[in-house]
Tab-separated table of C-alpha atoms and ligand atoms in Angstrom:
chain	number	residue	atom	x	y	z
A	1	MET	CA	65.031	69.992	117.809
A	2	PRO	CA	68.934	69.849	116.849
A	3	GLY	CA	71.830	70.706	119.458
A	4	GLY	CA	69.560	69.089	122.346
A	5	GLY	CA	66.623	71.477	122.314
A	6	CYS	CA	68.676	74.433	121.660
A	7	PRO	CA	67.478	76.872	118.369
A	8	TYR	CA	69.093	76.458	115.137
A	9	LEU	CA	70.451	79.908	114.084
A	10	ARG	CA	68.417	80.208	110.574
A	11	GLY	CA	69.572	83.171	109.003
A	12	ALA	CA	67.243	85.608	107.166
A	13	THR	CA	64.418	83.353	105.615
A	14	ALA	CA	61.227	85.147	103.704
A	15	ALA	CA	59.135	84.617	107.002
A	16	GLN	CA	61.449	86.551	109.160
A	17	THR	CA	65.483	89.475	108.662
A	18	ASN	CA	68.084	88.537	110.770
A	19	GLY	CA	67.570	91.041	113.404
A	20	GLN	CA	63.849	89.687	113.866
A	21	GLU	CA	65.294	86.372	115.012
A	22	GLY	CA	67.865	87.873	117.100
A	23	GLN	CA	64.955	89.763	118.922
A	24	SER	CA	63.535	86.638	119.231
A	25	LEU	CA	65.763	84.451	120.526
A	26	ARG	CA	66.061	87.385	123.319
A	27	ALA	CA	62.866	85.663	125.075
A	28	LEU	CA	65.893	82.879	125.719
A	29	GLY	CA	67.946	85.021	128.263
A	30	PRO	CA	70.858	87.678	126.662
A	31	ALA	CA	72.691	84.724	125.632
A	32	PRO	CA	70.695	81.483	124.551
A	33	VAL	CA	72.826	78.888	123.240
A	34	VAL	CA	72.475	78.258	119.582
A	35	GLU	CA	73.184	75.341	116.922
A	36	LEU	CA	75.033	76.772	113.686
A	37	THR	CA	75.446	75.542	110.720
A	38	GLY	CA	77.651	72.077	111.283
A	39	GLY	CA	76.784	71.249	114.369
A	40	VAL	CA	78.579	74.391	116.341
A	41	LEU	CA	77.147	75.269	119.450
A	42	ALA	CA	77.954	79.273	120.959
A	43	ARG	CA	76.778	81.539	123.148
A	44	ALA	CA	74.621	84.240	120.990
A	45	VAL	CA	74.436	87.587	122.642
A	46	VAL	CA	71.945	89.540	121.730
A	47	ASP	CA	71.944	92.412	124.602
A	48	PRO	CA	73.888	95.512	122.867
A	49	ALA	CA	75.722	96.336	126.458
A	50	PRO	CA	76.905	93.046	127.122
A	51	ALA	CA	77.381	92.513	123.185
A	52	GLU	CA	79.982	95.983	122.945
A	53	ARG	CA	81.310	94.294	126.676
A	54	LEU	CA	82.408	91.392	125.326
A	55	SER	CA	83.942	92.066	122.403
A	56	ALA	CA	86.049	94.719	123.982
A	57	GLY	CA	87.328	92.843	126.742
A	58	PRO	CA	90.584	90.797	126.928
A	59	HIS	CA	88.555	87.638	128.500
A	60	VAL	CA	87.531	87.019	124.316
A	61	SER	CA	89.165	86.139	121.738
A	62	ARG	CA	88.348	85.461	117.632
A	63	ASP	CA	91.586	83.208	117.830
A	64	ALA	CA	90.499	79.527	117.034
A	65	ALA	CA	93.460	77.949	116.642
A	66	ARG	CA	94.593	78.920	119.883
A	67	HIS	CA	91.315	79.520	122.397
A	68	TRP	CA	88.934	76.970	121.130
A	69	PRO	CA	90.243	73.776	122.814
A	70	GLY	CA	88.791	71.006	120.246
A	71	TYR	CA	89.701	73.259	117.579
A	72	ARG	CA	92.814	73.388	119.123
A	73	GLU	CA	93.633	69.752	119.223
A	74	GLY	CA	92.543	68.671	116.225
A	75	THR	CA	89.974	66.799	118.491
A	76	ARG	CA	86.483	68.612	116.632
A	77	SER	CA	86.341	69.042	112.777
A	78	VAL	CA	84.470	72.344	111.703
A	79	ASP	CA	83.197	71.771	107.913
A	80	GLY	CA	81.350	74.966	106.104
A	81	VAL	CA	80.869	77.919	106.385
A	82	ILE	CA	82.142	78.101	109.670
A	83	ALA	CA	85.321	76.651	108.858
A	84	GLN	CA	85.996	79.521	106.333
A	85	TRP	CA	85.506	82.075	109.082
A	86	ILE	CA	87.668	80.691	111.326
A	87	SER	CA	90.239	79.035	109.537
A	88	THR	CA	92.479	81.803	107.461
A	89	HIS	CA	95.212	83.558	109.680
A	90	ASN	CA	94.631	86.793	109.591
A	91	VAL	CA	94.010	89.888	111.329
A	92	LEU	CA	90.083	89.067	112.014
A	93	ASN	CA	91.262	85.920	113.937
A	94	SER	CA	94.440	86.843	115.705
A	95	TYR	CA	94.666	87.800	119.585
A	96	GLY	CA	96.448	90.481	121.480
A	97	ASP	CA	99.570	91.199	120.600
A	98	GLU	CA	99.781	89.520	117.186
A	99	HIS	CA	96.242	91.418	116.387
A	100	ARG	CA	98.087	94.862	117.480
A	101	GLU	CA	100.462	93.797	114.866
A	102	LEU	CA	98.736	93.082	111.961
A	103	ARG	CA	96.099	95.362	112.277
A	104	ALA	CA	98.089	98.873	112.590
A	105	PRO	CA	99.194	98.971	108.845
A	106	ILE	CA	95.873	97.947	108.045
A	107	ALA	CA	94.745	101.289	110.352
A	108	ALA	CA	97.497	103.137	109.169
A	109	ALA	CA	96.514	102.820	105.499
A	110	LEU	CA	92.987	103.582	105.486
A	111	THR	CA	93.059	106.715	107.156
A	112	ARG	CA	91.059	110.166	107.002
A	113	ARG	CA	93.595	110.845	104.230
A	114	ARG	CA	93.248	107.726	102.304
A	115	VAL	CA	90.196	108.006	102.659
A	116	GLU	CA	90.085	112.352	101.290
A	117	SER	CA	92.434	110.667	98.663
A	118	MET	CA	89.912	107.861	97.322
A	119	THR	CA	86.883	110.949	97.334
A	120	PRO	CA	87.603	111.765	93.486
A	121	VAL	CA	88.365	108.229	92.800
A	122	ILE	CA	85.393	107.189	94.041
A	123	GLU	CA	83.284	110.310	92.619
A	124	SER	CA	84.525	109.007	89.002
A	125	ILE	CA	84.036	105.287	89.571
A	126	VAL	CA	80.152	106.108	90.599
A	127	GLN	CA	79.812	108.111	87.045
A	128	ASP	CA	80.936	105.481	85.498
A	129	VAL	CA	79.106	103.055	86.822
A	130	LEU	CA	76.011	105.267	86.627
A	131	ASP	CA	76.725	106.349	82.435
A	132	GLY	CA	77.062	102.641	82.496
A	133	LEU	CA	73.042	102.266	83.044
A	134	GLU	CA	72.518	104.869	80.714
A	135	GLY	CA	70.226	103.678	77.777
A	136	THR	CA	67.947	101.217	79.697
A	137	GLY	CA	64.378	102.403	79.818
A	138	ALA	CA	62.762	103.986	81.770
A	139	GLU	CA	59.969	100.853	82.122
A	140	GLN	CA	62.956	98.525	82.263
A	141	ASN	CA	64.204	96.964	85.596
A	142	ILE	CA	67.857	96.642	86.831
A	143	ASP	CA	69.267	94.759	89.042
A	144	LEU	CA	70.499	97.157	91.217
A	145	VAL	CA	72.680	94.885	92.980
A	146	GLN	CA	74.642	93.327	90.417
A	147	SER	CA	74.621	96.498	88.070
A	148	PHE	CA	75.240	99.225	90.543
A	149	ALA	CA	75.953	98.259	94.499
A	150	LEU	CA	78.434	95.465	93.997
A	151	PRO	CA	80.379	97.393	90.674
A	152	ILE	CA	81.388	100.113	92.867
A	153	PRO	CA	83.058	98.256	96.107
A	154	HIS	CA	85.168	95.846	93.575
A	155	GLU	CA	86.520	99.193	91.509
A	156	VAL	CA	87.295	101.277	95.120
A	157	ILE	CA	89.142	97.904	96.470
A	158	THR	CA	90.697	97.219	93.506
A	159	ARG	CA	92.065	101.052	93.278
A	160	LEU	CA	92.668	101.526	96.973
A	161	LEU	CA	95.307	98.372	96.259
A	162	GLY	CA	96.985	100.392	94.107
A	163	VAL	CA	96.295	97.546	90.892
A	164	PRO	CA	98.079	99.018	88.036
A	165	ALA	CA	96.471	100.142	84.822
A	166	GLU	CA	97.121	97.411	82.476
A	167	TYR	CA	95.632	94.420	85.063
A	168	LEU	CA	92.653	96.478	86.023
A	169	PRO	CA	90.220	94.709	84.277
A	170	ALA	CA	91.930	91.729	84.653
A	171	PHE	CA	91.886	92.247	88.333
A	172	SER	CA	88.349	93.599	89.014
A	173	ALA	CA	86.767	90.253	86.730
A	174	ALA	CA	88.414	88.153	88.944
A	175	VAL	CA	87.209	90.134	92.052
A	176	ALA	CA	83.703	89.903	90.383
A	177	GLY	CA	83.957	86.498	90.202
A	178	LEU	CA	84.797	85.377	93.804
A	179	PHE	CA	81.266	87.414	94.364
A	180	ASP	CA	79.632	85.438	92.030
A	181	THR	CA	76.792	83.505	93.903
A	182	SER	CA	75.732	81.126	90.944
A	183	ALA	CA	79.344	79.947	90.208
A	184	GLY	CA	80.306	76.297	90.967
A	185	ALA	CA	83.073	75.078	92.648
A	186	ALA	CA	85.582	74.798	90.035
A	187	GLU	CA	84.700	78.670	88.581
A	188	LEU	CA	85.524	79.975	92.106
A	189	ALA	CA	88.559	78.166	92.282
A	190	ARG	CA	89.749	79.695	89.017
A	191	SER	CA	88.862	83.213	90.625
A	192	MET	CA	90.511	82.815	93.568
A	193	GLY	CA	93.825	81.345	91.834
A	194	ALA	CA	93.609	84.322	89.633
A	195	VAL	CA	93.204	87.066	92.340
A	196	LEU	CA	96.158	85.340	94.232
A	197	ALA	CA	98.367	85.366	91.210
A	198	LEU	CA	97.830	88.588	90.435
A	199	LEU	CA	98.090	89.903	94.542
A	200	ASP	CA	101.483	87.764	94.203
A	201	GLN	CA	102.654	89.956	91.568
A	202	LEU	CA	101.242	93.414	93.439
A	203	VAL	CA	102.791	92.448	96.400
A	204	ALA	CA	106.583	91.422	94.615
A	205	SER	CA	106.792	94.621	92.955
A	206	ALA	CA	105.714	96.657	96.046
A	207	ARG	CA	108.533	94.879	97.662
A	208	GLU	CA	111.059	97.148	95.347
A	209	TYR	CA	108.638	100.172	94.788
A	210	PRO	CA	105.601	100.353	97.116
A	211	GLY	CA	103.626	102.786	96.260
A	212	ASP	CA	101.379	105.792	97.419
A	213	ASN	CA	98.579	102.797	97.977
A	214	LEU	CA	96.989	100.247	100.276
A	215	VAL	CA	100.108	96.914	99.667
A	216	GLY	CA	102.509	99.982	99.686
A	217	ASP	CA	101.594	101.046	103.236
A	218	LEU	CA	101.137	97.354	104.298
A	219	VAL	CA	104.800	96.304	102.395
A	220	ARG	CA	106.419	99.181	104.443
A	221	ALA	CA	104.874	98.423	107.696
A	222	ALA	CA	105.809	94.302	107.132
A	223	ASP	CA	109.509	95.495	106.356
A	224	ALA	CA	109.801	97.651	108.933
A	225	SER	CA	108.283	94.972	111.732
A	226	GLU	CA	110.483	93.088	114.245
A	227	CYS	CA	109.200	90.041	112.605
A	228	PRO	CA	108.692	90.859	109.274
A	229	LEU	CA	105.348	89.104	107.375
A	230	SER	CA	105.684	86.589	104.717
A	231	ASP	CA	104.478	86.919	101.287
A	232	ALA	CA	101.660	84.376	102.094
A	233	GLU	CA	100.337	86.252	105.484
A	234	LEU	CA	100.746	89.568	103.549
A	235	LEU	CA	97.656	88.045	100.805
A	236	ASP	CA	96.061	86.980	103.756
A	237	GLN	CA	95.248	90.088	104.906
A	238	LEU	CA	94.714	91.759	101.800
A	239	MET	CA	92.496	88.662	100.975
A	240	LEU	CA	90.897	89.393	103.922
A	241	ILE	CA	90.255	93.202	103.116
A	242	ILE	CA	89.165	92.180	100.042
A	243	PHE	CA	86.339	90.287	101.355
A	244	ALA	CA	85.368	92.175	103.879
A	245	GLY	CA	85.416	95.725	102.149
A	246	THR	CA	83.386	94.462	99.213
A	247	GLU	CA	79.949	92.262	100.042
A	248	THR	CA	79.642	94.487	102.912
A	249	THR	CA	79.763	97.470	101.073
A	250	ALA	CA	76.950	96.437	98.603
A	251	GLN	CA	74.738	95.546	101.129
A	252	ALA	CA	74.868	98.818	102.619
A	253	ILE	CA	74.402	100.960	99.259
A	254	GLY	CA	71.630	98.433	98.352
A	255	THR	CA	69.778	98.389	101.540
A	256	LEU	CA	70.109	102.248	102.276
A	257	LEU	CA	68.215	102.507	98.351
A	258	VAL	CA	66.006	100.033	99.366
A	259	HIS	CA	64.972	102.012	102.862
A	260	LEU	CA	65.096	105.620	101.327
A	261	LEU	CA	63.198	104.283	98.172
A	262	SER	CA	60.552	102.498	100.449
A	263	TYR	CA	60.023	105.658	102.764
A	264	PRO	CA	58.991	108.713	100.280
A	265	ASP	CA	58.868	111.047	103.506
A	266	GLN	CA	62.372	109.957	104.395
A	267	LEU	CA	63.261	110.758	101.216
A	268	ALA	CA	62.286	114.103	100.937
A	269	LEU	CA	64.402	114.667	104.093
A	270	VAL	CA	67.453	114.030	103.040
A	271	THR	CA	67.019	115.139	99.437
A	272	SER	CA	65.909	118.571	100.750
A	273	GLY	CA	68.799	118.514	103.116
A	274	GLN	CA	67.305	118.516	106.174
A	275	VAL	CA	68.450	115.524	107.042
A	276	PRO	CA	72.356	114.313	105.715
A	277	MET	CA	72.846	111.279	103.675
A	278	GLU	CA	75.651	109.887	106.234
A	279	ASP	CA	72.420	110.001	109.499
A	280	ALA	CA	70.342	108.154	106.831
A	281	LEU	CA	72.981	105.851	106.375
A	282	THR	CA	74.009	105.188	110.086
A	283	GLU	CA	69.862	104.525	110.271
A	284	SER	CA	69.782	102.412	107.600
A	285	LEU	CA	73.024	100.181	109.055
A	286	ARG	CA	71.404	99.712	112.645
A	287	LEU	CA	67.993	98.868	110.923
A	288	ARG	CA	69.821	96.007	108.785
A	289	PRO	CA	73.684	96.236	109.268
A	290	PRO	CA	75.695	94.021	106.472
A	291	VAL	CA	76.940	91.785	108.943
A	292	ALA	CA	74.248	90.240	110.738
A	293	SER	CA	76.930	88.419	112.939
A	294	VAL	CA	80.897	87.299	112.814
A	295	PRO	CA	81.717	84.087	113.591
A	296	LEU	CA	83.582	82.996	115.843
A	297	ARG	CA	84.632	84.815	119.448
A	298	PHE	CA	85.892	82.390	122.224
A	299	ALA	CA	86.180	82.314	125.901
A	300	VAL	CA	89.848	83.083	126.897
A	301	ARG	CA	89.078	82.060	130.251
A	302	GLN	CA	86.199	80.898	132.370
A	303	PHE	CA	84.188	84.570	133.632
A	304	GLN	CA	81.283	86.100	134.302
A	305	ASP	CA	79.832	89.306	132.885
A	306	ALA	CA	79.185	91.291	135.901
A	307	ARG	CA	76.013	93.206	134.501
A	308	SER	CA	74.144	90.530	133.524
A	309	GLY	CA	75.278	87.438	135.137
A	310	GLU	CA	75.833	85.488	131.888
A	311	GLU	CA	78.856	82.799	133.185
A	312	PHE	CA	81.142	81.554	129.693
A	313	GLY	CA	83.097	78.487	130.520
A	314	GLU	CA	86.600	78.548	128.810
A	315	GLY	CA	86.906	77.924	125.414
A	316	GLU	CA	83.023	78.565	124.827
A	317	PRO	CA	82.532	80.140	121.123
A	318	ILE	CA	80.155	83.567	121.740
A	319	LEU	CA	78.328	85.102	118.807
A	320	VAL	CA	78.049	88.525	119.061
A	321	HIS	CA	74.543	89.148	117.301
A	322	ILE	CA	74.860	92.834	115.479
A	323	ALA	CA	71.636	92.414	113.759
A	324	GLY	CA	69.321	91.358	116.894
A	325	ALA	CA	71.654	93.599	119.064
A	326	ASP	CA	70.438	96.544	116.964
A	327	LEU	CA	66.857	96.092	116.984
A	328	ASN	CA	67.231	95.986	120.916
A	329	ARG	CA	63.599	98.160	122.265
A	330	GLU	CA	65.799	99.499	125.204
A	331	ARG	CA	68.649	101.088	123.056
A	332	TYR	CA	65.987	102.323	120.308
A	333	GLU	CA	62.450	103.874	120.589
A	334	ASP	CA	60.219	101.465	118.068
A	335	PRO	CA	63.155	99.692	116.826
A	336	GLU	CA	61.465	98.249	113.510
A	337	ARG	CA	60.910	102.106	112.401
A	338	PHE	CA	63.285	103.602	109.517
A	339	ASP	CA	63.893	106.456	110.381
A	340	VAL	CA	66.845	109.062	109.883
A	341	ARG	CA	66.200	111.374	112.156
A	342	ARG	CA	67.058	109.144	115.157
A	343	GLY	CA	70.148	111.359	115.094
A	344	GLY	CA	73.145	108.988	113.895
A	345	SER	CA	72.536	106.779	116.985
A	346	ARG	CA	75.292	104.348	117.446
A	347	SER	CA	74.939	100.867	116.692
A	348	LEU	CA	76.932	97.480	116.271
A	349	ALA	CA	77.260	97.563	112.522
A	350	PHE	CA	80.512	98.098	112.123
A	351	GLY	CA	81.573	96.077	115.351
A	352	TYR	CA	82.845	97.535	118.912
A	353	GLY	CA	86.288	97.059	120.492
A	354	PRO	CA	89.609	96.568	119.757
A	355	HIS	CA	88.626	94.479	115.831
A	356	VAL	CA	86.030	97.750	115.390
A	357	CYS	CA	85.786	97.936	111.240
A	358	PRO	CA	88.905	99.545	109.878
A	359	GLY	CA	87.656	100.961	106.601
A	360	ALA	CA	84.488	102.587	107.917
A	361	ALA	CA	85.522	105.638	106.994
A	362	LEU	CA	85.818	104.531	103.756
A	363	ALA	CA	82.455	102.293	103.518
A	364	ALA	CA	80.646	105.246	104.346
A	365	ARG	CA	82.150	107.757	101.554
A	366	GLU	CA	81.401	105.200	99.596
A	367	ILE	CA	78.101	104.229	100.529
A	368	VAL	CA	77.118	107.885	100.638
A	369	ILE	CA	78.649	109.503	97.173
A	370	ALA	CA	76.963	106.345	95.451
A	371	VAL	CA	73.446	106.686	97.089
A	372	THR	CA	73.349	110.298	96.630
A	373	ARG	CA	74.588	110.664	92.976
A	374	PHE	CA	72.310	107.615	92.308
A	375	LEU	CA	68.974	109.815	92.950
A	376	GLU	CA	70.229	112.938	91.766
A	377	ARG	CA	70.959	110.856	88.218
A	378	HIS	CA	66.965	108.897	89.087
A	379	PRO	CA	64.823	110.762	90.777
A	380	GLY	CA	62.194	109.225	90.040
A	381	ALA	CA	63.699	105.635	90.507
A	382	ARG	CA	61.425	103.368	92.413
A	383	LEU	CA	60.893	99.314	93.810
A	384	ALA	CA	59.294	97.103	91.229
A	385	LEU	CA	58.632	94.679	94.418
A	386	ALA	CA	57.601	95.679	97.511
A	387	PRO	CA	60.628	95.640	100.213
A	388	GLU	CA	59.292	92.738	101.895
A	389	LEU	CA	58.606	90.885	98.420
A	390	LEU	CA	62.138	90.846	98.411
A	391	GLU	CA	64.642	88.228	98.573
A	392	GLN	CA	67.038	88.727	101.357
A	393	THR	CA	70.630	86.934	101.784
A	394	PRO	CA	69.969	83.526	103.401
A	395	SER	CA	72.634	83.371	105.614
A	396	PHE	CA	73.200	84.510	109.117
A	397	ILE	CA	76.894	86.258	108.697
A	398	SER	CA	76.145	88.711	105.445
A	399	ASN	CA	73.128	90.678	105.535
A	400	GLY	CA	70.943	92.432	103.042
A	401	TYR	CA	69.571	91.108	99.264
A	402	THR	CA	69.870	89.032	96.647
A	403	SER	CA	68.783	91.437	94.384
A	404	ILE	CA	66.661	94.882	93.637
A	405	ALA	CA	64.658	95.292	91.222
A	406	VAL	CA	64.261	98.841	90.099
A	407	GLU	CA	62.693	101.140	88.002
A	408	LEU	CA	64.844	103.634	86.738
A	409	GLY	CA	61.737	105.756	86.106
B	501	LIG	C1	79.166	98.671	105.055
B	501	LIG	C2	80.331	98.330	105.192
B	501	LIG	C3	81.590	97.876	106.086
B	501	LIG	C4	80.628	96.907	107.042
B	501	LIG	C5	78.796	96.700	107.414
B	501	LIG	C6	82.004	96.298	108.137
B	501	LIG	C7	81.788	95.482	108.851
B	501	LIG	C8	83.006	95.054	109.548
B	501	LIG	C9	82.409	94.537	111.036
B	501	LIG	C10	81.026	93.858	111.720
B	501	LIG	C11	83.649	93.980	111.273
B	501	LIG	C12	84.061	92.797	112.312
B	501	LIG	C13	84.081	93.955	114.124
B	501	LIG	C14	84.342	92.655	114.816
B	501	LIG	O1	84.188	91.180	114.849
B	501	LIG	O2	84.177	93.613	116.385
B	501	LIG	C15	84.707	94.389	110.663
B	501	LIG	C16	86.262	93.911	110.335
B	501	LIG	C17	86.745	94.667	109.053
B	501	LIG	N1	86.753	95.232	108.241
B	501	LIG	FE1	84.400	95.653	107.883
B	501	LIG	N2	82.769	96.232	107.084
B	501	LIG	C18	82.654	97.429	106.119
B	501	LIG	C19	83.394	97.860	104.836
B	501	LIG	C20	85.155	97.053	105.546
B	501	LIG	C21	85.731	97.871	103.786
B	501	LIG	C22	85.782	98.964	102.776
B	501	LIG	C23	86.930	97.796	104.721
B	501	LIG	C24	88.615	97.996	103.947
B	501	LIG	C25	89.083	98.352	103.134
B	501	LIG	C26	87.217	96.856	105.957
B	501	LIG	C27	87.751	96.057	106.150
B	501	LIG	C28	87.788	95.603	107.620
B	501	LIG	C29	89.035	94.864	108.122
B	501	LIG	C30	90.302	94.257	107.418
B	501	LIG	C31	88.603	94.240	109.345
B	501	LIG	C32	89.290	92.729	110.700
B	501	LIG	C33	89.883	93.925	111.605
B	501	LIG	C34	90.158	93.667	112.812
B	501	LIG	O3	89.862	92.185	113.254
B	501	LIG	O4	90.577	94.248	113.528
B	501	LIG	N3	85.654	96.474	105.879
B	501	LIG	N4	84.138	94.950	109.369
């Protein structure tokens, strides 16, 4: 077996979900060593309590350039998906004071007030996407992912950033191109170039007239800071927000609809108003969190997690396995059951500690509106395939379905 006998983290396959893979690692202890793509060895933390302690504690960092010795010194090369996740300089991959400095303007731009002001915009985006589905025959299948779940967060992010009307079609098309899994490397590079060029223009005009939108907020905060961010650093934060806020939300919309359409009794509890859609979302996020795990964290120094007794060496990579932790039997009774009456029990779906998702409230508003309006417009919708036959995203990071065939009924 690769990695000197430790298990290789495959991610979701036809045979198992990410959550099940995480739970099967649990048999090896609370933080077994696993091999990740590219030969990286990491401690997979699959119990929720240590996962929370490690995510919260100052002795664990997300900054590879500072706290992963071989990487810092250039003696260990990292490629593929792990490199993509750890090599960018943004709020997700920063630590301590630098993290606080980068996060403050983002959190300030994603307040309840912003969510409230975005709500009519979200309603209108959802109506437009639903209108686009009109004319689909009752017996015809649509792919819920491409036709419904993805376009909504794409449009919401575009409006959140404050892209002016004249650039909207070009920007939306370029952002959609970043998530096109059928695109080749050249096409992806073209989409990336187009998004960066448009973001560059947005930042330049916000430097002159910062508007009441996320780019305006970031520019204002960056200019007011003692160490102002350069345009390049601002672009890195904006790219992270586009990536962090789009596919995750799309996966959550698709997965919640799969769960509700698979369990008519649970659907009835929600559509009759006995259980709020928000609780159904919390349960769906627990059962299949859109982010199964976020690479990568590092032990800032050697330490022992007092309660579990697990020891971590200085610089040791740590992977918090959200999907596994959210199926923990000690925290959740019958964890694989979709039960909207769990009462919104907490999960790790939005992370924990200083890096906890600042877009959670916005995402929840988008998902609840999207799924509620879809079910109102298409009360007879049903899955064209049994849920266990749906193809899962082949990843140990992104967690959901590559396509969801639905008959609108
Ligand atoms: C259902 C949708 C979403 C899910 C499941 C999700 C999940 C997560 C998770 C697991 C993290 C990492 C937490 C950690 O490492 O401890 C994260 C971070 C982040 N998310 Fe989200 N997210 C979602 C939507 C959004 C949206 C809509 C935005 C912005 C518009 C957003 C922006 C961010 C940012 C900027 C970070 C980095 C925060 C930091 O490092 O301090 N996310 N998210």
